[in-house]
Amino acid sequence: AHKIVVIPNSLNIPDLARPKLAGHQYRVGFVGMVPFLKRPDRALDVVEELIQHDRRFTLHIRGRFPWEYPHVWKKELEQEAYLSLFARLAAKPLLQEHVVFERFGSDMGSWLRKIGWVLSPSDRESFHLAPAEAMASGAVPLIWHREGAEDIFSPDNVIQNSQEAAAKIISLVDSERYLIESRRAYEHVLQFDAPEVHAQLVDVLKGLEVTEDGPV
């Protein structure tokens, strides 16, 4: 254990920290819905609760569809889960009106300008770069409890379920506390800024002891 050093993913924070667009507090972002352990069903649960309170809320799902990944789509259980998800949307016209599917793209900085909240409802993740990028943009994260989530994103940003996520959004959206949470999220991910992370990598490389059997 004393030989292990954990180095996080890095972020280009200056590129992500762009001015927000009007109305961003009512737009909820969800990046990457494949595979189903990303739990897009929980994202629908959240927006369904939100529009009962205020119909200005919309959910923006960015990324590829499951059938664009042949290795995922050929799995029967995965396919059934997604078909059930889209059947749910088809059966609820009001919910349809508040869910926007947006194509995968590399320019996250521009897309995040309109996003005020980001969901990370996955059953499991390693680091999960998407909410970290969103936090760098000033969006407020809602991270479902899973192993390691509190260590990476801090307990303040971890919630237990979709109901708690919706309740937090509703309580903050029109208050000064939203700006406080936005700033706190931004400051938390400064530790992942590329120069900071690259310095950690250099320190590890400099500290390697080279032997006949290789570096240790």
PDB file of C-alpha atoms in Angstrom:
ATOM      1  CA  ALA A   1       0.000   0.000   0.000  1.00  0.00           C
ATOM      2  CA  HIS A   2       2.834   2.444   0.724  1.00  0.00           C
ATOM      3  CA  LYS A   3       3.863   2.239  -2.955  1.00  0.00           C
ATOM      4  CA  ILE A   4       0.451   3.272  -4.271  1.00  0.00           C
ATOM      5  CA  VAL A   5      -0.231   6.826  -5.443  1.00  0.00           C
ATOM      6  CA  VAL A   6      -3.717   7.688  -6.738  1.00  0.00           C
ATOM      7  CA  ILE A   7      -3.729  10.384  -9.410  1.00  0.00           C
ATOM      8  CA  PRO A   8      -7.104  11.668 -10.684  1.00  0.00           C
ATOM      9  CA  ASN A   9      -8.251  12.504 -14.185  1.00  0.00           C
ATOM     10  CA  SER A  10      -7.316  16.003 -15.278  1.00  0.00           C
ATOM     11  CA  LEU A  11      -9.567  18.819 -16.486  1.00  0.00           C
ATOM     12  CA  ASN A  12      -8.963  21.790 -18.745  1.00  0.00           C
ATOM     13  CA  ILE A  13     -10.701  24.114 -16.313  1.00  0.00           C
ATOM     14  CA  PRO A  14     -10.092  27.433 -18.154  1.00  0.00           C
ATOM     15  CA  ASP A  15     -11.841  25.947 -21.207  1.00  0.00           C
ATOM     16  CA  LEU A  16     -14.822  24.706 -19.194  1.00  0.00           C
ATOM     17  CA  ALA A  17     -15.344  27.770 -16.994  1.00  0.00           C
ATOM     18  CA  ARG A  18     -17.356  29.822 -19.485  1.00  0.00           C
ATOM     19  CA  PRO A  19     -20.189  32.293 -18.776  1.00  0.00           C
ATOM     20  CA  LYS A  20     -23.547  30.589 -18.269  1.00  0.00           C
ATOM     21  CA  LEU A  21     -26.524  31.241 -20.541  1.00  0.00           C
ATOM     22  CA  ALA A  22     -29.832  32.641 -19.324  1.00  0.00           C
ATOM     23  CA  GLY A  23     -32.128  29.987 -17.888  1.00  0.00           C
ATOM     24  CA  HIS A  24     -29.376  27.489 -17.119  1.00  0.00           C
ATOM     25  CA  GLN A  25     -30.769  26.875 -13.614  1.00  0.00           C
ATOM     26  CA  TYR A  26     -33.733  25.103 -15.237  1.00  0.00           C
ATOM     27  CA  ARG A  27     -31.664  22.776 -17.431  1.00  0.00           C
ATOM     28  CA  VAL A  28     -30.476  19.454 -16.040  1.00  0.00           C
ATOM     29  CA  GLY A  29     -27.658  17.662 -17.837  1.00  0.00           C
ATOM     30  CA  PHE A  30     -27.023  13.921 -18.116  1.00  0.00           C
ATOM     31  CA  VAL A  31     -23.976  12.863 -20.152  1.00  0.00           C
ATOM     32  CA  GLY A  32     -23.627   9.325 -21.497  1.00  0.00           C
ATOM     33  CA  MET A  33     -26.546   6.899 -21.147  1.00  0.00           C
ATOM     34  CA  VAL A  34     -24.731   3.703 -22.193  1.00  0.00           C
ATOM     35  CA  PRO A  35     -24.522   1.089 -20.709  1.00  0.00           C
ATOM     36  CA  PHE A  36     -27.666   0.958 -18.615  1.00  0.00           C
ATOM     37  CA  LEU A  37     -25.715   0.981 -15.349  1.00  0.00           C
ATOM     38  CA  LYS A  38     -25.470   4.727 -16.078  1.00  0.00           C
ATOM     39  CA  ARG A  39     -29.151   4.658 -14.991  1.00  0.00           C
ATOM     40  CA  PRO A  40     -30.960   6.957 -17.427  1.00  0.00           C
ATOM     41  CA  ASP A  41     -34.185   5.806 -15.745  1.00  0.00           C
ATOM     42  CA  ARG A  42     -33.157   7.725 -12.626  1.00  0.00           C
ATOM     43  CA  ALA A  43     -32.611  10.841 -14.742  1.00  0.00           C
ATOM     44  CA  LEU A  44     -36.205  10.529 -16.007  1.00  0.00           C
ATOM     45  CA  ASP A  45     -37.390  10.089 -12.425  1.00  0.00           C
ATOM     46  CA  VAL A  46     -35.757  13.395 -11.499  1.00  0.00           C
ATOM     47  CA  VAL A  47     -37.195  15.453 -14.350  1.00  0.00           C
ATOM     48  CA  GLU A  48     -40.627  13.893 -13.831  1.00  0.00           C
ATOM     49  CA  GLU A  49     -40.568  15.153 -10.250  1.00  0.00           C
ATOM     50  CA  LEU A  50     -39.259  18.567 -11.309  1.00  0.00           C
ATOM     51  CA  ILE A  51     -41.948  19.295 -13.906  1.00  0.00           C
ATOM     52  CA  GLN A  52     -44.610  18.630 -11.299  1.00  0.00           C
ATOM     53  CA  HIS A  53     -43.156  21.663  -9.527  1.00  0.00           C
ATOM     54  CA  ASP A  54     -42.193  23.883 -12.478  1.00  0.00           C
ATOM     55  CA  ARG A  55     -42.529  23.147 -16.172  1.00  0.00           C
ATOM     56  CA  ARG A  56     -39.559  25.285 -17.064  1.00  0.00           C
ATOM     57  CA  PHE A  57     -37.280  22.360 -16.199  1.00  0.00           C
ATOM     58  CA  THR A  58     -35.797  20.258 -18.999  1.00  0.00           C
ATOM     59  CA  LEU A  59     -33.494  17.247 -19.042  1.00  0.00           C
ATOM     60  CA  HIS A  60     -30.723  17.275 -21.650  1.00  0.00           C
ATOM     61  CA  ILE A  61     -29.291  13.831 -22.411  1.00  0.00           C
ATOM     62  CA  ARG A  62     -26.053  14.106 -24.377  1.00  0.00           C
ATOM     63  CA  GLY A  63     -24.372  11.144 -26.006  1.00  0.00           C
ATOM     64  CA  ARG A  64     -24.851   8.194 -28.315  1.00  0.00           C
ATOM     65  CA  PHE A  65     -27.847   5.871 -28.332  1.00  0.00           C
ATOM     66  CA  PRO A  66     -27.414   2.281 -27.132  1.00  0.00           C
ATOM     67  CA  TRP A  67     -27.910   0.755 -30.594  1.00  0.00           C
ATOM     68  CA  GLU A  68     -24.840   2.671 -31.736  1.00  0.00           C
ATOM     69  CA  TYR A  69     -22.789   0.276 -29.600  1.00  0.00           C
ATOM     70  CA  PRO A  70     -23.230  -3.217 -31.152  1.00  0.00           C
ATOM     71  CA  HIS A  71     -21.536  -4.931 -28.205  1.00  0.00           C
ATOM     72  CA  VAL A  72     -24.139  -3.384 -25.872  1.00  0.00           C
ATOM     73  CA  TRP A  73     -27.217  -3.681 -28.078  1.00  0.00           C
ATOM     74  CA  LYS A  74     -26.732  -7.413 -28.665  1.00  0.00           C
ATOM     75  CA  LYS A  75     -27.155  -8.066 -24.926  1.00  0.00           C
ATOM     76  CA  GLU A  76     -30.760  -9.030 -24.308  1.00  0.00           C
ATOM     77  CA  LEU A  77     -31.076  -7.499 -20.842  1.00  0.00           C
ATOM     78  CA  GLU A  78     -29.519  -4.205 -21.954  1.00  0.00           C
ATOM     79  CA  GLN A  79     -31.845  -4.000 -24.942  1.00  0.00           C
ATOM     80  CA  GLU A  80     -34.904  -4.749 -22.804  1.00  0.00           C
ATOM     81  CA  ALA A  81     -33.923  -2.037 -20.322  1.00  0.00           C
ATOM     82  CA  TYR A  82     -33.606   0.631 -23.020  1.00  0.00           C
ATOM     83  CA  LEU A  83     -36.788  -0.430 -24.811  1.00  0.00           C
ATOM     84  CA  SER A  84     -38.615  -0.092 -21.491  1.00  0.00           C
ATOM     85  CA  LEU A  85     -37.087   3.361 -20.999  1.00  0.00           C
ATOM     86  CA  PHE A  86     -38.238   4.613 -24.409  1.00  0.00           C
ATOM     87  CA  ALA A  87     -41.656   3.003 -23.948  1.00  0.00           C
ATOM     88  CA  ARG A  88     -41.985   5.020 -20.750  1.00  0.00           C
ATOM     89  CA  LEU A  89     -41.252   8.203 -22.673  1.00  0.00           C
ATOM     90  CA  ALA A  90     -43.680   7.258 -25.454  1.00  0.00           C
ATOM     91  CA  ALA A  91     -46.458   6.740 -22.923  1.00  0.00           C
ATOM     92  CA  LYS A  92     -45.992  10.151 -21.266  1.00  0.00           C
ATOM     93  CA  PRO A  93     -46.295  13.080 -23.706  1.00  0.00           C
ATOM     94  CA  LEU A  94     -45.652  15.666 -20.987  1.00  0.00           C
ATOM     95  CA  LEU A  95     -42.414  13.950 -20.014  1.00  0.00           C
ATOM     96  CA  GLN A  96     -41.403  13.792 -23.699  1.00  0.00           C
ATOM     97  CA  GLU A  97     -41.753  17.557 -23.961  1.00  0.00           C
ATOM     98  CA  HIS A  98     -39.159  18.029 -21.229  1.00  0.00           C
ATOM     99  CA  VAL A  99     -36.495  15.559 -22.382  1.00  0.00           C
ATOM    100  CA  VAL A 100     -34.006  16.567 -25.083  1.00  0.00           C
ATOM    101  CA  PHE A 101     -31.606  14.089 -26.701  1.00  0.00           C
ATOM    102  CA  GLU A 102     -28.425  15.719 -27.971  1.00  0.00           C
ATOM    103  CA  ARG A 103     -25.666  14.165 -30.030  1.00  0.00           C
ATOM    104  CA  PHE A 104     -22.243  13.263 -28.715  1.00  0.00           C
ATOM    105  CA  GLY A 105     -19.638  15.960 -29.289  1.00  0.00           C
ATOM    106  CA  SER A 106     -16.184  16.910 -28.093  1.00  0.00           C
ATOM    107  CA  ASP A 107     -16.938  20.547 -27.205  1.00  0.00           C
ATOM    108  CA  MET A 108     -18.262  20.109 -23.683  1.00  0.00           C
ATOM    109  CA  GLY A 109     -17.404  23.689 -22.738  1.00  0.00           C
ATOM    110  CA  SER A 110     -19.957  25.190 -25.118  1.00  0.00           C
ATOM    111  CA  TRP A 111     -22.674  22.673 -24.246  1.00  0.00           C
ATOM    112  CA  LEU A 112     -22.252  23.156 -20.507  1.00  0.00           C
ATOM    113  CA  ARG A 113     -22.944  26.888 -20.758  1.00  0.00           C
ATOM    114  CA  LYS A 114     -26.679  26.141 -20.794  1.00  0.00           C
ATOM    115  CA  ILE A 115     -26.568  23.479 -18.041  1.00  0.00           C
ATOM    116  CA  GLY A 116     -27.193  24.381 -14.409  1.00  0.00           C
ATOM    117  CA  TRP A 117     -27.275  20.896 -12.878  1.00  0.00           C
ATOM    118  CA  VAL A 118     -25.591  17.634 -13.759  1.00  0.00           C
ATOM    119  CA  LEU A 119     -26.713  14.155 -12.736  1.00  0.00           C
ATOM    120  CA  SER A 120     -24.423  11.218 -12.027  1.00  0.00           C
ATOM    121  CA  PRO A 121     -26.873   8.432 -11.117  1.00  0.00           C
ATOM    122  CA  SER A 122     -24.698   5.463 -12.156  1.00  0.00           C
ATOM    123  CA  ASP A 123     -24.712   2.247 -10.170  1.00  0.00           C
ATOM    124  CA  ARG A 124     -20.915   2.304 -10.324  1.00  0.00           C
ATOM    125  CA  GLU A 125     -18.146   4.437 -11.788  1.00  0.00           C
ATOM    126  CA  SER A 126     -14.399   4.847 -11.531  1.00  0.00           C
ATOM    127  CA  PHE A 127     -13.866   8.635 -11.581  1.00  0.00           C
ATOM    128  CA  HIS A 128     -16.744   9.789 -13.837  1.00  0.00           C
ATOM    129  CA  LEU A 129     -15.361  12.695 -15.769  1.00  0.00           C
ATOM    130  CA  ALA A 130     -18.704  14.188 -16.904  1.00  0.00           C
ATOM    131  CA  PRO A 131     -19.835  15.614 -13.540  1.00  0.00           C
ATOM    132  CA  ALA A 132     -16.318  16.874 -12.831  1.00  0.00           C
ATOM    133  CA  GLU A 133     -16.344  18.776 -16.141  1.00  0.00           C
ATOM    134  CA  ALA A 134     -19.782  20.151 -15.304  1.00  0.00           C
ATOM    135  CA  MET A 135     -18.600  21.313 -11.889  1.00  0.00           C
ATOM    136  CA  ALA A 136     -15.729  23.151 -13.586  1.00  0.00           C
ATOM    137  CA  SER A 137     -18.367  24.961 -15.653  1.00  0.00           C
ATOM    138  CA  GLY A 138     -20.216  26.043 -12.501  1.00  0.00           C
ATOM    139  CA  ALA A 139     -23.027  23.485 -12.730  1.00  0.00           C
ATOM    140  CA  VAL A 140     -24.196  21.981  -9.446  1.00  0.00           C
ATOM    141  CA  PRO A 141     -23.665  18.189  -9.290  1.00  0.00           C
ATOM    142  CA  LEU A 142     -25.978  15.524  -7.921  1.00  0.00           C
ATOM    143  CA  ILE A 143     -24.009  12.311  -7.422  1.00  0.00           C
ATOM    144  CA  TRP A 144     -25.873   9.162  -6.353  1.00  0.00           C
ATOM    145  CA  HIS A 145     -24.213   7.369  -3.446  1.00  0.00           C
ATOM    146  CA  ARG A 146     -21.823   4.648  -4.601  1.00  0.00           C
ATOM    147  CA  GLU A 147     -18.437   3.424  -3.507  1.00  0.00           C
ATOM    148  CA  GLY A 148     -15.862   6.200  -3.722  1.00  0.00           C
ATOM    149  CA  ALA A 149     -18.269   9.008  -4.661  1.00  0.00           C
ATOM    150  CA  GLU A 150     -17.749  10.965  -1.447  1.00  0.00           C
ATOM    151  CA  ASP A 151     -13.964  10.721  -1.777  1.00  0.00           C
ATOM    152  CA  ILE A 152     -13.950  12.210  -5.285  1.00  0.00           C
ATOM    153  CA  PHE A 153     -16.835  14.682  -5.203  1.00  0.00           C
ATOM    154  CA  SER A 154     -17.185  15.377  -1.433  1.00  0.00           C
ATOM    155  CA  PRO A 155     -20.152  14.296   0.719  1.00  0.00           C
ATOM    156  CA  ASP A 156     -21.875  17.655   0.101  1.00  0.00           C
ATOM    157  CA  ASN A 157     -22.592  16.636  -3.494  1.00  0.00           C
ATOM    158  CA  VAL A 158     -23.734  13.052  -2.866  1.00  0.00           C
ATOM    159  CA  ILE A 159     -27.413  12.163  -2.590  1.00  0.00           C
ATOM    160  CA  GLN A 160     -29.253   8.890  -1.961  1.00  0.00           C
ATOM    161  CA  ASN A 161     -32.017   8.757  -4.568  1.00  0.00           C
ATOM    162  CA  SER A 162     -33.938  10.572  -7.309  1.00  0.00           C
ATOM    163  CA  GLN A 163     -36.425  12.098  -4.884  1.00  0.00           C
ATOM    164  CA  GLU A 164     -33.634  13.709  -2.900  1.00  0.00           C
ATOM    165  CA  ALA A 165     -32.044  14.985  -6.114  1.00  0.00           C
ATOM    166  CA  ALA A 166     -35.276  16.637  -7.256  1.00  0.00           C
ATOM    167  CA  ALA A 167     -35.918  18.101  -3.817  1.00  0.00           C
ATOM    168  CA  LYS A 168     -32.437  19.635  -3.710  1.00  0.00           C
ATOM    169  CA  ILE A 169     -32.856  21.213  -7.140  1.00  0.00           C
ATOM    170  CA  ILE A 170     -36.245  22.672  -6.218  1.00  0.00           C
ATOM    171  CA  SER A 171     -34.926  24.075  -2.937  1.00  0.00           C
ATOM    172  CA  LEU A 172     -31.943  25.800  -4.560  1.00  0.00           C
ATOM    173  CA  VAL A 173     -33.051  26.858  -8.031  1.00  0.00           C
ATOM    174  CA  ASP A 174     -34.357  30.341  -7.256  1.00  0.00           C
ATOM    175  CA  SER A 175     -32.187  31.152  -4.254  1.00  0.00           C
ATOM    176  CA  GLU A 176     -28.826  32.727  -3.492  1.00  0.00           C
ATOM    177  CA  ARG A 177     -27.762  29.287  -2.273  1.00  0.00           C
ATOM    178  CA  TYR A 178     -27.589  28.102  -5.882  1.00  0.00           C
ATOM    179  CA  LEU A 179     -24.726  30.520  -6.539  1.00  0.00           C
ATOM    180  CA  ILE A 180     -22.990  29.348  -3.368  1.00  0.00           C
ATOM    181  CA  GLU A 181     -23.303  25.691  -4.395  1.00  0.00           C
ATOM    182  CA  SER A 182     -22.136  26.523  -7.915  1.00  0.00           C
ATOM    183  CA  ARG A 183     -19.035  28.256  -6.589  1.00  0.00           C
ATOM    184  CA  ARG A 184     -18.342  25.434  -4.141  1.00  0.00           C
ATOM    185  CA  ALA A 185     -18.533  22.877  -6.945  1.00  0.00           C
ATOM    186  CA  TYR A 186     -16.118  24.903  -9.065  1.00  0.00           C
ATOM    187  CA  GLU A 187     -13.635  25.302  -6.229  1.00  0.00           C
ATOM    188  CA  HIS A 188     -13.777  21.591  -5.395  1.00  0.00           C
ATOM    189  CA  VAL A 189     -12.616  20.516  -8.859  1.00  0.00           C
ATOM    190  CA  LEU A 190      -9.731  22.987  -9.019  1.00  0.00           C
ATOM    191  CA  GLN A 191      -7.669  20.117  -7.613  1.00  0.00           C
ATOM    192  CA  PHE A 192      -8.232  18.314 -10.938  1.00  0.00           C
ATOM    193  CA  ASP A 193      -6.935  21.160 -13.116  1.00  0.00           C
ATOM    194  CA  ALA A 194      -4.447  19.808 -15.640  1.00  0.00           C
ATOM    195  CA  PRO A 195      -1.329  21.596 -14.315  1.00  0.00           C
ATOM    196  CA  GLU A 196      -2.050  20.297 -10.796  1.00  0.00           C
ATOM    197  CA  VAL A 197      -2.499  16.707 -11.974  1.00  0.00           C
ATOM    198  CA  HIS A 198       0.471  16.819 -14.326  1.00  0.00           C
ATOM    199  CA  ALA A 199       2.669  18.012 -11.445  1.00  0.00           C
ATOM    200  CA  GLN A 200       1.596  14.942  -9.461  1.00  0.00           C
ATOM    201  CA  LEU A 201       2.594  12.714 -12.368  1.00  0.00           C
ATOM    202  CA  VAL A 202       5.996  14.364 -12.614  1.00  0.00           C
ATOM    203  CA  ASP A 203       6.553  13.971  -8.861  1.00  0.00           C
ATOM    204  CA  VAL A 204       5.810  10.237  -9.095  1.00  0.00           C
ATOM    205  CA  LEU A 205       8.145   9.778 -12.049  1.00  0.00           C
ATOM    206  CA  LYS A 206      10.916  11.695 -10.314  1.00  0.00           C
ATOM    207  CA  GLY A 207      10.490   9.540  -7.237  1.00  0.00           C
ATOM    208  CA  LEU A 208      10.886   6.208  -9.032  1.00  0.00           C
ATOM    209  CA  GLU A 209      13.886   4.169  -8.012  1.00  0.00           C
ATOM    210  CA  VAL A 210      15.344   2.296 -10.987  1.00  0.00           C
ATOM    211  CA  THR A 211      16.850  -1.147 -10.363  1.00  0.00           C
ATOM    212  CA  GLU A 212      18.067  -3.975 -12.552  1.00  0.00           C
ATOM    213  CA  ASP A 213      14.532  -5.343 -12.489  1.00  0.00           C
ATOM    214  CA  GLY A 214      12.986  -2.038 -13.573  1.00  0.00           C
ATOM    215  CA  PRO A 215      11.417   0.930 -11.747  1.00  0.00           C
ATOM    216  CA  VAL A 216      10.008   0.442  -8.231  1.00  0.00           C
TER     217      VAL A 216
END
